[in-house]
JSON list of C-alpha atoms in Angstrom, two decimals:
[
{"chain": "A", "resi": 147, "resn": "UNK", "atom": "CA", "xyz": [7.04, 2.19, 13.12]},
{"chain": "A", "resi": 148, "resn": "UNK", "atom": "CA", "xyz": [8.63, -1.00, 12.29]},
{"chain": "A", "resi": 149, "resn": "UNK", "atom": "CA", "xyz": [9.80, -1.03, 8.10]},
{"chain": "A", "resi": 150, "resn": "UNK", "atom": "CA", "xyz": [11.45, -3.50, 6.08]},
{"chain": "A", "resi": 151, "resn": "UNK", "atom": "CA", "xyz": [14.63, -3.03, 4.52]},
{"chain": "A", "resi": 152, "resn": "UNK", "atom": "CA", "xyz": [14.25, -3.39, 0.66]},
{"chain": "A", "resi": 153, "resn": "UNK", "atom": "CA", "xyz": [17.05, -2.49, -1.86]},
{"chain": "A", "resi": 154, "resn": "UNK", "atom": "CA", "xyz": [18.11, -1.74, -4.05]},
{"chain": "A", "resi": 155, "resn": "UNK", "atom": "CA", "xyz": [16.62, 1.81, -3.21]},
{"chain": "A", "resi": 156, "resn": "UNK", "atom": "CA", "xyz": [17.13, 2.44, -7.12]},
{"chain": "A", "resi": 157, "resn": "UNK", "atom": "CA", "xyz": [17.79, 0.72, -10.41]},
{"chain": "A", "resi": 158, "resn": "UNK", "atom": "CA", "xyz": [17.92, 2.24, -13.99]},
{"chain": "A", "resi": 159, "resn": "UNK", "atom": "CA", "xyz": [18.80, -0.69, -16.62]},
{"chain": "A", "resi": 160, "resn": "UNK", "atom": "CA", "xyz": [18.68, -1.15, -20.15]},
{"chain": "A", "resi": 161, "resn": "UNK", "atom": "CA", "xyz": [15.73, -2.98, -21.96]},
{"chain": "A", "resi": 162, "resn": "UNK", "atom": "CA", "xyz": [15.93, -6.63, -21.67]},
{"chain": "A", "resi": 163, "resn": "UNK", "atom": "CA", "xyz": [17.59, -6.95, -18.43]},
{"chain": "A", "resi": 164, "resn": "UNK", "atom": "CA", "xyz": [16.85, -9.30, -15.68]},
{"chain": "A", "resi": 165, "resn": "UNK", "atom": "CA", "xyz": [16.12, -7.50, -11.92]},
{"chain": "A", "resi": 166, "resn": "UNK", "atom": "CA", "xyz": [16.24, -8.42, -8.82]},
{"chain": "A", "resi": 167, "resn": "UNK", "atom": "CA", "xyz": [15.25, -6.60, -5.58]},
{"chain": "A", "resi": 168, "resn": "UNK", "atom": "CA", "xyz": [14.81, -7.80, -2.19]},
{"chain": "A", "resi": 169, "resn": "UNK", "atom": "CA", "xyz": [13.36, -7.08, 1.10]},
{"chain": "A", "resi": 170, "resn": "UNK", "atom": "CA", "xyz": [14.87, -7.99, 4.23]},
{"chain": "A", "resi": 171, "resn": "UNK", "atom": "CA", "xyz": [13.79, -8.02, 8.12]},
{"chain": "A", "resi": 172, "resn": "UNK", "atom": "CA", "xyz": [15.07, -8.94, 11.58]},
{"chain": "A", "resi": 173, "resn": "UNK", "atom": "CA", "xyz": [11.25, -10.38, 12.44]},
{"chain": "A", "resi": 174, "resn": "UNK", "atom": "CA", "xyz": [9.25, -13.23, 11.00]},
{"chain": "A", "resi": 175, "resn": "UNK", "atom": "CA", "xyz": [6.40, -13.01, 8.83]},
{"chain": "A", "resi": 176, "resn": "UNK", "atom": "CA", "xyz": [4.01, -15.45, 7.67]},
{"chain": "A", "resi": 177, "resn": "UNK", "atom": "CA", "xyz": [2.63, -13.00, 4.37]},
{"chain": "A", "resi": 178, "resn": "UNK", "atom": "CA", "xyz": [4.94, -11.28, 2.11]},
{"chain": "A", "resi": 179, "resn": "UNK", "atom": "CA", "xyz": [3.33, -9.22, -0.90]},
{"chain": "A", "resi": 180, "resn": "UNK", "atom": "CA", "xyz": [5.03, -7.47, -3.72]},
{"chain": "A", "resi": 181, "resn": "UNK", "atom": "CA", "xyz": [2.99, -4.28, -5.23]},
{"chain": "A", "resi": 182, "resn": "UNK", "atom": "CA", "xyz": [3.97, -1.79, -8.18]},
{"chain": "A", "resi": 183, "resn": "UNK", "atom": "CA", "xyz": [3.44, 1.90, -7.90]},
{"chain": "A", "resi": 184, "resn": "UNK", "atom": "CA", "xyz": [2.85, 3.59, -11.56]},
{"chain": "A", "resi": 185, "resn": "UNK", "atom": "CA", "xyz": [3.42, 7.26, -11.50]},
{"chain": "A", "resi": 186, "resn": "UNK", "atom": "CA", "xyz": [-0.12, 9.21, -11.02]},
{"chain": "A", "resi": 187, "resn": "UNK", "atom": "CA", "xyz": [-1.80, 5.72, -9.49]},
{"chain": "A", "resi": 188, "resn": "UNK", "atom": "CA", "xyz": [-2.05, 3.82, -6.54]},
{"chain": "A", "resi": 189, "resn": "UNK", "atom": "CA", "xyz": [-0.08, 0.62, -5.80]},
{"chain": "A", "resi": 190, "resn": "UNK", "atom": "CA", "xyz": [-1.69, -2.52, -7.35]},
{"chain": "A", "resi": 191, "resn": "UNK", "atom": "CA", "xyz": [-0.60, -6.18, -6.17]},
{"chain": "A", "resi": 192, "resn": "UNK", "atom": "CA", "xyz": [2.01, -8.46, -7.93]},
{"chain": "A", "resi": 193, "resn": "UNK", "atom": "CA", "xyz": [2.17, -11.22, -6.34]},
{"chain": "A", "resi": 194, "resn": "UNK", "atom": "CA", "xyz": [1.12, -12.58, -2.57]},
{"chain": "A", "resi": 195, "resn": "UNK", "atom": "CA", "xyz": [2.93, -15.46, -0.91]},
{"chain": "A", "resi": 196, "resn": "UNK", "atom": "CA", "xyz": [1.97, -17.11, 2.10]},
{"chain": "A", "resi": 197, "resn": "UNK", "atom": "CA", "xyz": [4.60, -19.93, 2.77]},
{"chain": "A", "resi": 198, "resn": "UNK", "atom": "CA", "xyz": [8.66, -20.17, 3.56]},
{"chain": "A", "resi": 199, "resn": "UNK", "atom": "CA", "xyz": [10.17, -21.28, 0.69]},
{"chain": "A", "resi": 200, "resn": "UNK", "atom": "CA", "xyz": [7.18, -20.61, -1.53]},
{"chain": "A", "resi": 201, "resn": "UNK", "atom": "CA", "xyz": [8.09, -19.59, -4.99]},
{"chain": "A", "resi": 202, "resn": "UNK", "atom": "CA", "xyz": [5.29, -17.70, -7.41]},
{"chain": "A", "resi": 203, "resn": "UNK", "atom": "CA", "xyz": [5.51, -16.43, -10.36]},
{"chain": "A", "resi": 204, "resn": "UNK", "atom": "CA", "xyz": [3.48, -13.88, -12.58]},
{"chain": "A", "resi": 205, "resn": "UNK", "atom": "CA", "xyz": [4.34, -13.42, -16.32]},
{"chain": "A", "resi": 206, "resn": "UNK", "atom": "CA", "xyz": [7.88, -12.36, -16.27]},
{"chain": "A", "resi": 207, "resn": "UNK", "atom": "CA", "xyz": [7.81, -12.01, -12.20]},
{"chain": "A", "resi": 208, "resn": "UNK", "atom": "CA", "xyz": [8.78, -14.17, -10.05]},
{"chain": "A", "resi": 209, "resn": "UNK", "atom": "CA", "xyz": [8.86, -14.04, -5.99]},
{"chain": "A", "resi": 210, "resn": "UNK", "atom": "CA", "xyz": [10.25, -16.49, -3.51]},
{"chain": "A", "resi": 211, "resn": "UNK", "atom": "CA", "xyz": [9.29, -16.48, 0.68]},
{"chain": "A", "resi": 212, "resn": "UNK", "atom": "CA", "xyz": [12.51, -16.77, 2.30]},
{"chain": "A", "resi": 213, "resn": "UNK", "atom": "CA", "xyz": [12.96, -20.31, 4.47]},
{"chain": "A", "resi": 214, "resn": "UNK", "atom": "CA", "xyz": [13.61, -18.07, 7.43]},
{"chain": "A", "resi": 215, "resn": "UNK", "atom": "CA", "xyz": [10.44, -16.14, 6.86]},
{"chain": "A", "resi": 216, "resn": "UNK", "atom": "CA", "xyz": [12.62, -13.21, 7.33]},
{"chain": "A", "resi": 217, "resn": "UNK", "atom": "CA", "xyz": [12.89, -12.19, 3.72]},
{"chain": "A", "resi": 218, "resn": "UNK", "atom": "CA", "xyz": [11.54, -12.11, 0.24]},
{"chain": "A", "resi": 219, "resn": "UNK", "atom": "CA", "xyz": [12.90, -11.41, -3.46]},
{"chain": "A", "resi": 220, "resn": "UNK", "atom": "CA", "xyz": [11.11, -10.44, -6.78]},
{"chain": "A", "resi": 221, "resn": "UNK", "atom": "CA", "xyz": [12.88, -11.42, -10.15]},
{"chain": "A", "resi": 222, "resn": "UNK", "atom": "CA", "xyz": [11.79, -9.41, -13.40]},
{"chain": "A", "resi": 223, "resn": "UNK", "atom": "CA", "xyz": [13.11, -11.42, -16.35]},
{"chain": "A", "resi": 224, "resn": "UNK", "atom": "CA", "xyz": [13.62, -9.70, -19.85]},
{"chain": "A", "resi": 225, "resn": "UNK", "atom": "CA", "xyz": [12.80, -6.10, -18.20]},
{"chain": "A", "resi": 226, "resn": "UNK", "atom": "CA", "xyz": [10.82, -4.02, -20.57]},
{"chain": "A", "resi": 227, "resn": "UNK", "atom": "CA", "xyz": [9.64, 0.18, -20.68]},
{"chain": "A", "resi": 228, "resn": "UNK", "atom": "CA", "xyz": [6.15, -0.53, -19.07]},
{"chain": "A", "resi": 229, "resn": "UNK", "atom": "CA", "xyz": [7.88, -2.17, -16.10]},
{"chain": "A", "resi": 230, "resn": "UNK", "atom": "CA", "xyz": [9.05, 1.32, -15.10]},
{"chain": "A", "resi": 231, "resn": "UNK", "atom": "CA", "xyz": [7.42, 2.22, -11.50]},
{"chain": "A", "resi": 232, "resn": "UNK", "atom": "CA", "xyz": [8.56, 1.73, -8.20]},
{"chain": "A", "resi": 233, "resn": "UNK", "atom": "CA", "xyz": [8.38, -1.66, -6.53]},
{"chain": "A", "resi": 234, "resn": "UNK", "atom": "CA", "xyz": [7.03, -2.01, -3.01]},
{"chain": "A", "resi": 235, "resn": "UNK", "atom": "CA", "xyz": [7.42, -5.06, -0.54]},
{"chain": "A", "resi": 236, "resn": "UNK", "atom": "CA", "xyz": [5.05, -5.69, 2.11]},
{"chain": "A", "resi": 237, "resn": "UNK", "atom": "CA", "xyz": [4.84, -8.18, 5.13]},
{"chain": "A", "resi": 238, "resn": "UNK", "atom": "CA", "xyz": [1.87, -9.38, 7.27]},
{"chain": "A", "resi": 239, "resn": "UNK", "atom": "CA", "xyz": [2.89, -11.03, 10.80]},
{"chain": "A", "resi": 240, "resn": "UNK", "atom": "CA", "xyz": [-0.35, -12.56, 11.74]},
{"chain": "A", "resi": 241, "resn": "UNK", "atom": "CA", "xyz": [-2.02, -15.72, 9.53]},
{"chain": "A", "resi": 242, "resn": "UNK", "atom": "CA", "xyz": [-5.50, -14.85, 8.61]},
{"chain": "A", "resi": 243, "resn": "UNK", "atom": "CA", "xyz": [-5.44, -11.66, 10.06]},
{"chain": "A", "resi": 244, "resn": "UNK", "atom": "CA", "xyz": [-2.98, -8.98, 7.85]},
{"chain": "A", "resi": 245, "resn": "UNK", "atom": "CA", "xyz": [-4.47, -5.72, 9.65]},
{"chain": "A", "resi": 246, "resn": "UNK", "atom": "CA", "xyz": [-1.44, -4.27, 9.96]},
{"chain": "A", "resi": 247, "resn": "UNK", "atom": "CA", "xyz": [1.26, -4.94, 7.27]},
{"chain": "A", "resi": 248, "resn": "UNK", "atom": "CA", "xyz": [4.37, -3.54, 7.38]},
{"chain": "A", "resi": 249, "resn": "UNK", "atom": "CA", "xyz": [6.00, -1.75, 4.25]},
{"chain": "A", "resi": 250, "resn": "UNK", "atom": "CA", "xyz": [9.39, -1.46, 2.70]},
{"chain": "A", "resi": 251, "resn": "UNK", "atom": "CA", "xyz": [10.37, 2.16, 1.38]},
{"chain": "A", "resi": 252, "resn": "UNK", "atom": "CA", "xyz": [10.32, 0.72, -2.05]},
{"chain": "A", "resi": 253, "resn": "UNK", "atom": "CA", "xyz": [12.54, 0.41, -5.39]},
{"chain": "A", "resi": 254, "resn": "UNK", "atom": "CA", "xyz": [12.34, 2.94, -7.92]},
{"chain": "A", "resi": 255, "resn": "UNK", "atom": "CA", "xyz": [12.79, 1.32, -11.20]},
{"chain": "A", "resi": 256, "resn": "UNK", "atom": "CA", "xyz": [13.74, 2.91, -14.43]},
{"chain": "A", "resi": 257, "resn": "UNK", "atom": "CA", "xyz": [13.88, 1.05, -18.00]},
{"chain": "A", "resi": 258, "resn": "UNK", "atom": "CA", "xyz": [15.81, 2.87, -20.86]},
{"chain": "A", "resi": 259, "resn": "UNK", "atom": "CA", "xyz": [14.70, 1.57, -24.12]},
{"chain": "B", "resi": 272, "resn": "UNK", "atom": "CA", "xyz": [-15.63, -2.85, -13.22]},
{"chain": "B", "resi": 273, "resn": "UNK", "atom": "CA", "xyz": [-14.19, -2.91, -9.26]},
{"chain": "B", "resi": 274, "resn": "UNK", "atom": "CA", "xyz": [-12.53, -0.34, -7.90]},
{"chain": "B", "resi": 275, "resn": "UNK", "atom": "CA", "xyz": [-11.90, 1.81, -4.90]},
{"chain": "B", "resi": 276, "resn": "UNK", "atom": "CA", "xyz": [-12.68, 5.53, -5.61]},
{"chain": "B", "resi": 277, "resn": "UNK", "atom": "CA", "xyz": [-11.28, 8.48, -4.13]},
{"chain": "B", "resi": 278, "resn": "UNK", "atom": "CA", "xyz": [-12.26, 12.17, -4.31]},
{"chain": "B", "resi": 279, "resn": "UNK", "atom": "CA", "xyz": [-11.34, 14.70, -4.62]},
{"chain": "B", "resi": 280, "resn": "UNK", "atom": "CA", "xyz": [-7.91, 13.67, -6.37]},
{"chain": "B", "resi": 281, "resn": "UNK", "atom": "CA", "xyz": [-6.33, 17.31, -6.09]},
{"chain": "B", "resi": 282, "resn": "UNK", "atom": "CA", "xyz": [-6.94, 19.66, -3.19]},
{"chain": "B", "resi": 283, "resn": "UNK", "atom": "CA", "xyz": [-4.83, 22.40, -2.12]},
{"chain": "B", "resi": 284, "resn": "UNK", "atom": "CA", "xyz": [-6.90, 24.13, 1.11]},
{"chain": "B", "resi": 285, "resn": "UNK", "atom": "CA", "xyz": [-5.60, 26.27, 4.16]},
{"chain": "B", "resi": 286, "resn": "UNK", "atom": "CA", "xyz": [-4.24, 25.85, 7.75]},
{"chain": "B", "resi": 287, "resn": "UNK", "atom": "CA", "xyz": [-7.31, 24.96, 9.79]},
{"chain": "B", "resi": 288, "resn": "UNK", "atom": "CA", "xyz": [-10.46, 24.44, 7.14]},
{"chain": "B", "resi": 289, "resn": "UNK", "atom": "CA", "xyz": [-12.27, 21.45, 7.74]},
{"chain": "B", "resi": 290, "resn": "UNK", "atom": "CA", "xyz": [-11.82, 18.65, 5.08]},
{"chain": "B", "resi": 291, "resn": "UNK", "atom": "CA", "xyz": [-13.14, 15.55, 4.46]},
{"chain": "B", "resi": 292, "resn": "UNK", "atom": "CA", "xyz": [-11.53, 12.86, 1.69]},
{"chain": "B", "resi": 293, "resn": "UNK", "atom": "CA", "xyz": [-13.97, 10.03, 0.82]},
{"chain": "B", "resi": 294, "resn": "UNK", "atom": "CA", "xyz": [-13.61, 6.96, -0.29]},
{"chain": "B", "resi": 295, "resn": "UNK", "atom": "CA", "xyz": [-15.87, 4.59, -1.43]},
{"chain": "B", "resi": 296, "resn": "UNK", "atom": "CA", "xyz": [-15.25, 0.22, -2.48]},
{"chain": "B", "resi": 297, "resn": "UNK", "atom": "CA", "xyz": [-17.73, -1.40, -5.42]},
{"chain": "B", "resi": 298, "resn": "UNK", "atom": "CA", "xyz": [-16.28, -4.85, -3.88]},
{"chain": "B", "resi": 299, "resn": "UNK", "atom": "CA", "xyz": [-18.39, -5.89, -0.70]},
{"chain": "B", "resi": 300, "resn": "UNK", "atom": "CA", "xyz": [-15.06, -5.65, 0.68]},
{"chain": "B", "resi": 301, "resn": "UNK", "atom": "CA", "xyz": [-14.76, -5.78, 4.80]},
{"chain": "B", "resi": 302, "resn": "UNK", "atom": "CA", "xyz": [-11.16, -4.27, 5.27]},
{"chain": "B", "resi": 303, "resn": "UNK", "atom": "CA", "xyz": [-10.86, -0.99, 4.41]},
{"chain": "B", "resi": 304, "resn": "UNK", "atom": "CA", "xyz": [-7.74, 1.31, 5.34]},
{"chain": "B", "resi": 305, "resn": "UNK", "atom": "CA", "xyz": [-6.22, 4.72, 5.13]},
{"chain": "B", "resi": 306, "resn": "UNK", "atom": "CA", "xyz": [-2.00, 5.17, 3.95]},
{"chain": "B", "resi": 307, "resn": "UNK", "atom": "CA", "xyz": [-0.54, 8.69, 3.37]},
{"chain": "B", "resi": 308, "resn": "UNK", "atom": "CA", "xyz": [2.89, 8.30, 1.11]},
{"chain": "B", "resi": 309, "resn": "UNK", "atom": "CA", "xyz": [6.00, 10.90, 1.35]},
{"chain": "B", "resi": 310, "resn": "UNK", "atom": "CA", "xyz": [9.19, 11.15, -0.44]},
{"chain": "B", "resi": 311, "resn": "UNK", "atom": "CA", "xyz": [11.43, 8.84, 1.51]},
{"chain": "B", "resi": 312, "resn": "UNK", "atom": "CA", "xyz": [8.94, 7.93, 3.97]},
{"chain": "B", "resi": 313, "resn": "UNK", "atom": "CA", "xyz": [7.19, 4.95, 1.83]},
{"chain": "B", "resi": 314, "resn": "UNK", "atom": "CA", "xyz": [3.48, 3.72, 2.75]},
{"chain": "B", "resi": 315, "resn": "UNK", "atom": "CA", "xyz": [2.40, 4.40, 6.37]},
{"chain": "B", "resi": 316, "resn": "UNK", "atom": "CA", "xyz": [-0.85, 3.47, 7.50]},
{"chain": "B", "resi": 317, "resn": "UNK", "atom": "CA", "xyz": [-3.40, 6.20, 9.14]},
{"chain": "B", "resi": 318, "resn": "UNK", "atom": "CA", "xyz": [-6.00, 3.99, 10.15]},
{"chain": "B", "resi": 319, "resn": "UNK", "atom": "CA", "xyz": [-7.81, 0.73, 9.29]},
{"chain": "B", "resi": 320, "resn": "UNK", "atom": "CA", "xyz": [-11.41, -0.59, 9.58]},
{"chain": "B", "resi": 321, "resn": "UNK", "atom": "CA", "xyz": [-11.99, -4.19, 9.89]},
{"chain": "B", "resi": 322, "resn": "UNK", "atom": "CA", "xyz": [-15.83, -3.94, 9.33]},
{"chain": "B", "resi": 323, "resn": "UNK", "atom": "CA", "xyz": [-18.59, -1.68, 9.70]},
{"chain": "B", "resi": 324, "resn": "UNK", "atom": "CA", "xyz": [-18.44, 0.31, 13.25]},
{"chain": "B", "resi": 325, "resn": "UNK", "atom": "CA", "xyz": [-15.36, -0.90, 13.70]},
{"chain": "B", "resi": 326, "resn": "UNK", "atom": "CA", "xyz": [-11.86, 1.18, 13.11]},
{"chain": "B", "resi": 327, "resn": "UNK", "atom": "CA", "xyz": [-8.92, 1.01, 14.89]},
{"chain": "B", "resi": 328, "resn": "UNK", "atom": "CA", "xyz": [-5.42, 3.48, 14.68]},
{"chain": "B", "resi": 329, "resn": "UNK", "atom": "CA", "xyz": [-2.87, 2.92, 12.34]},
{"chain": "B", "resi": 330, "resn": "UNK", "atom": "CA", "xyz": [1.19, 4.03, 12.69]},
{"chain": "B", "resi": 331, "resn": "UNK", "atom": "CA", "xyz": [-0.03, 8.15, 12.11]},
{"chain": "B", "resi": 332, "resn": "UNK", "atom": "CA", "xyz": [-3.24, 8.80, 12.93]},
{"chain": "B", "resi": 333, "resn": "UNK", "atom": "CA", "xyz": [-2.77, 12.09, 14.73]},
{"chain": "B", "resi": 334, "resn": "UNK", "atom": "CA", "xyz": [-4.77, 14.96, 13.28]},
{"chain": "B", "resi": 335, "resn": "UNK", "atom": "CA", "xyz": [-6.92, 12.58, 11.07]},
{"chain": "B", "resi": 336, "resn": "UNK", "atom": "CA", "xyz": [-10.55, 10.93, 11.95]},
{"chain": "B", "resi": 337, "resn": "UNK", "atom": "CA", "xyz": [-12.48, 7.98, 10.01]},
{"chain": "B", "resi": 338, "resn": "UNK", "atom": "CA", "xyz": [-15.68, 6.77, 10.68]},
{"chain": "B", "resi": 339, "resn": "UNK", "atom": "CA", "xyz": [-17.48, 3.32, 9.00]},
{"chain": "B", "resi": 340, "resn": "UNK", "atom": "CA", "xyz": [-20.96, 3.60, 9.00]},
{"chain": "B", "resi": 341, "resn": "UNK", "atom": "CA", "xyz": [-21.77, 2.04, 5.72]},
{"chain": "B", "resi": 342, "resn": "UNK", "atom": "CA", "xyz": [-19.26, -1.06, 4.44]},
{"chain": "B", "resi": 343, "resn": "UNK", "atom": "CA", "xyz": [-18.50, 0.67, 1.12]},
{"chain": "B", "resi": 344, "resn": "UNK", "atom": "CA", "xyz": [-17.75, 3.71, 2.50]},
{"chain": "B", "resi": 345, "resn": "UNK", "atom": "CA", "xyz": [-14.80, 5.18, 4.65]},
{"chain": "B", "resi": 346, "resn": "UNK", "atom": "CA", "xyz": [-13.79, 8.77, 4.45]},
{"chain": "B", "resi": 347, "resn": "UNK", "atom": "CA", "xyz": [-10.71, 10.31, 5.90]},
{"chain": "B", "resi": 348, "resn": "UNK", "atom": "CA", "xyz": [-11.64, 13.64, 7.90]},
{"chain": "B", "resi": 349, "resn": "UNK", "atom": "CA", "xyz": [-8.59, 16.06, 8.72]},
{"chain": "B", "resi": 350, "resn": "UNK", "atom": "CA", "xyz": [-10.84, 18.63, 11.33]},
{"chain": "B", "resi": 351, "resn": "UNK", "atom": "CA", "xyz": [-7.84, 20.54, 11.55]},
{"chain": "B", "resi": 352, "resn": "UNK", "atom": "CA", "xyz": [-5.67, 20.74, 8.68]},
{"chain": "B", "resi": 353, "resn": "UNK", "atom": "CA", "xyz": [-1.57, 21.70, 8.88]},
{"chain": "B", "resi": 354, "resn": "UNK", "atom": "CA", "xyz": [0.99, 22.14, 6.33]},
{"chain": "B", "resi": 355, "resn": "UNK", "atom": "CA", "xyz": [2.50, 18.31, 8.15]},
{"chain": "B", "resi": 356, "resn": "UNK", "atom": "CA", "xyz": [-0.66, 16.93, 6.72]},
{"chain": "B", "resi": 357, "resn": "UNK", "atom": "CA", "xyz": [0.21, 17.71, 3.27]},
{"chain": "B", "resi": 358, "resn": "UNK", "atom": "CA", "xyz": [0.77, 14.40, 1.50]},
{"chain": "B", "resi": 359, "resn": "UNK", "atom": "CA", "xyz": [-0.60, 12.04, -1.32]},
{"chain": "B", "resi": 360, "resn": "UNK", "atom": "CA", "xyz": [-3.61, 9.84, 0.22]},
{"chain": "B", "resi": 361, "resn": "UNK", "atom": "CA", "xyz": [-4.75, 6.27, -0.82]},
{"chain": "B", "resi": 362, "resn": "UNK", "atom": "CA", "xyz": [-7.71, 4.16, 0.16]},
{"chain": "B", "resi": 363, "resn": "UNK", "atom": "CA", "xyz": [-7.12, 0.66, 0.24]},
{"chain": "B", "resi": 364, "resn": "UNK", "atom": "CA", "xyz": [-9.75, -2.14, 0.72]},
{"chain": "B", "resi": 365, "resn": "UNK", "atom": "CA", "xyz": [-9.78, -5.94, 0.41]},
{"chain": "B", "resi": 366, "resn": "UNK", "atom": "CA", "xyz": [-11.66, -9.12, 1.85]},
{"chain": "B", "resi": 367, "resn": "UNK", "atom": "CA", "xyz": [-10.82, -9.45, 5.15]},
{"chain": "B", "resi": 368, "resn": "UNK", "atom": "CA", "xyz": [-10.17, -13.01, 4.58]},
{"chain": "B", "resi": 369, "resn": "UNK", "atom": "CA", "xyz": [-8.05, -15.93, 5.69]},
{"chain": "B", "resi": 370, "resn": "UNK", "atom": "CA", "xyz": [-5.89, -14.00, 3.63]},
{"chain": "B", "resi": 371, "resn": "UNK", "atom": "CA", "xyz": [-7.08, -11.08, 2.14]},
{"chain": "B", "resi": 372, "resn": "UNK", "atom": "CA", "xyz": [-6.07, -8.28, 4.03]},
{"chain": "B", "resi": 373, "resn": "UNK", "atom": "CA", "xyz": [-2.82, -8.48, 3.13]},
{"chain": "B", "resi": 374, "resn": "UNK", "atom": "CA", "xyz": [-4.09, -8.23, -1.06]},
{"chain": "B", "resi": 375, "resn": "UNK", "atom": "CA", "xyz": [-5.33, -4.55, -1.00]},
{"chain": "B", "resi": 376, "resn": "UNK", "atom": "CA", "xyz": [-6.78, -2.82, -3.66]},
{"chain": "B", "resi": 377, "resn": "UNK", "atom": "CA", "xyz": [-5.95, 0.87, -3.92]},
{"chain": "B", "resi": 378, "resn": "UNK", "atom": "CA", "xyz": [-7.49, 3.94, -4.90]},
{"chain": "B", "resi": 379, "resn": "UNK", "atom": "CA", "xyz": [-5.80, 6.72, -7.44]},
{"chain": "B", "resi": 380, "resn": "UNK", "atom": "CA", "xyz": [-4.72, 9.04, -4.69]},
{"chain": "B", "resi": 381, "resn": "UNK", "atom": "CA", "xyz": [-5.30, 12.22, -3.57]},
{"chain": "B", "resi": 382, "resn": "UNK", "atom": "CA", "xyz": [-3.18, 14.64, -3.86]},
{"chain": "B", "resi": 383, "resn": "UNK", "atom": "CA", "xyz": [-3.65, 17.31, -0.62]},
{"chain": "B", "resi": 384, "resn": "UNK", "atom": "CA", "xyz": [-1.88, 20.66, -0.49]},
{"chain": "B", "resi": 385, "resn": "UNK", "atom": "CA", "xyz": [-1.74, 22.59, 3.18]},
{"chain": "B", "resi": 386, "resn": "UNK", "atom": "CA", "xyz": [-1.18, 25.84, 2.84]}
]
């Protein structure tokens, strides 16, 4: 099935580091959706944008829609040992009707104290 | 307190025995969907219910069943069980709204073991 291309595939930084990841894709989508896997649990959402250009942010998180639709990056400012996990991007093609999203193989991120 | 519960969590079963993983939504919750996850593989869907009665396939839903008789409800049936099938398993529900089925909430997994 279709994927989006997200990278880095993995990041191990030092405590108080900014990150960036992104997620990339040769088809437009009108939803993209960030999500964070802890280990043990089940993803749980970040942040959900829902226009080009659009940028949201969440504590230290922030996400931007790309202008092209095409693409979508999430910042972590001042990175910290809880924001260990791995980092999943998500896109929905259809407004008002996400049945189907598509998935990036997600970011594994690491913290060292 | 809303959440999307799975059981069982852990199951390690044999080629061919019958199992059933349920999964049940506090939420009132319309959408309600199926993703197995594997190393290197990501999130890929099974299959996806956008109400009650109705369910439709997802990227992998060879060997697997769902049915949606009741909203809060929608369990994962493997009728046949192989060692391919053995994967971690998460429910996911949300609104069904202008834009809520993107915004899923996710159960804790379950862990299945094919022997």
């Amino acid at each position: 099935g279709q994927q989006l291309n997200q990278s880095p595939q993995s990041m191990f930084i030092q405590e108080g580091e900014d990150v960036s990841m992104n997620c990339t894709s040769s088809s437009i989508f009108n939803t993209w959706l960030w999500y964070k896997q802890e280990p043990g649990e089940g993803p749980v959402l970040l942040i959900a944008l829902y226009k080009a250009g659009e940028l949201t942010s969440n504590g230290r998180l922030t996400a931007q829609f790309g202008i092209t639709r095409k693409d979508s990056f999430l910042n972590i400012s001042a990175s910290i040992p809880s924001d260990v996990g791995i980092y999943f991007c998500a896109a929905g093609a259809n407004a008002g009707n996400n049945r189907k999203l598509i998935w990036g193989l997600g970011t594994s991120l690491a913290v060292n104290p | 307190e809303a959440q999307v519960t799975q059981n069982p969590r852990y199951l390690i079963t044999v080629t061919g025995k019958k199992l059933t993983v349920t999964c049940s939504q506090n939420m009132n919750h319309e959408y309600m969907s199926w993703y197995r996850q594997d190393p290197g593989l990501g999130l890929r869907q099974i299959y996806y219910s956008m109400n009650v009665e109705v369910t439709d396939k997802g990227d992998v839903p060879e060997g697997y069943k769902v049915s949606r008789k009741e909203k809060r409800n929608f369990p994962l049936i493997l009728e046949s069980p192989s060692p391919n099938q053995t994967s971690l398993y998460f429910c996911a529900s949300s609104t069904g709204l202008m834009h809520g089925t993107g915004e899923l909430f996710f159960g804790e997994g379950s862990r299945l073991t094919v022997l």
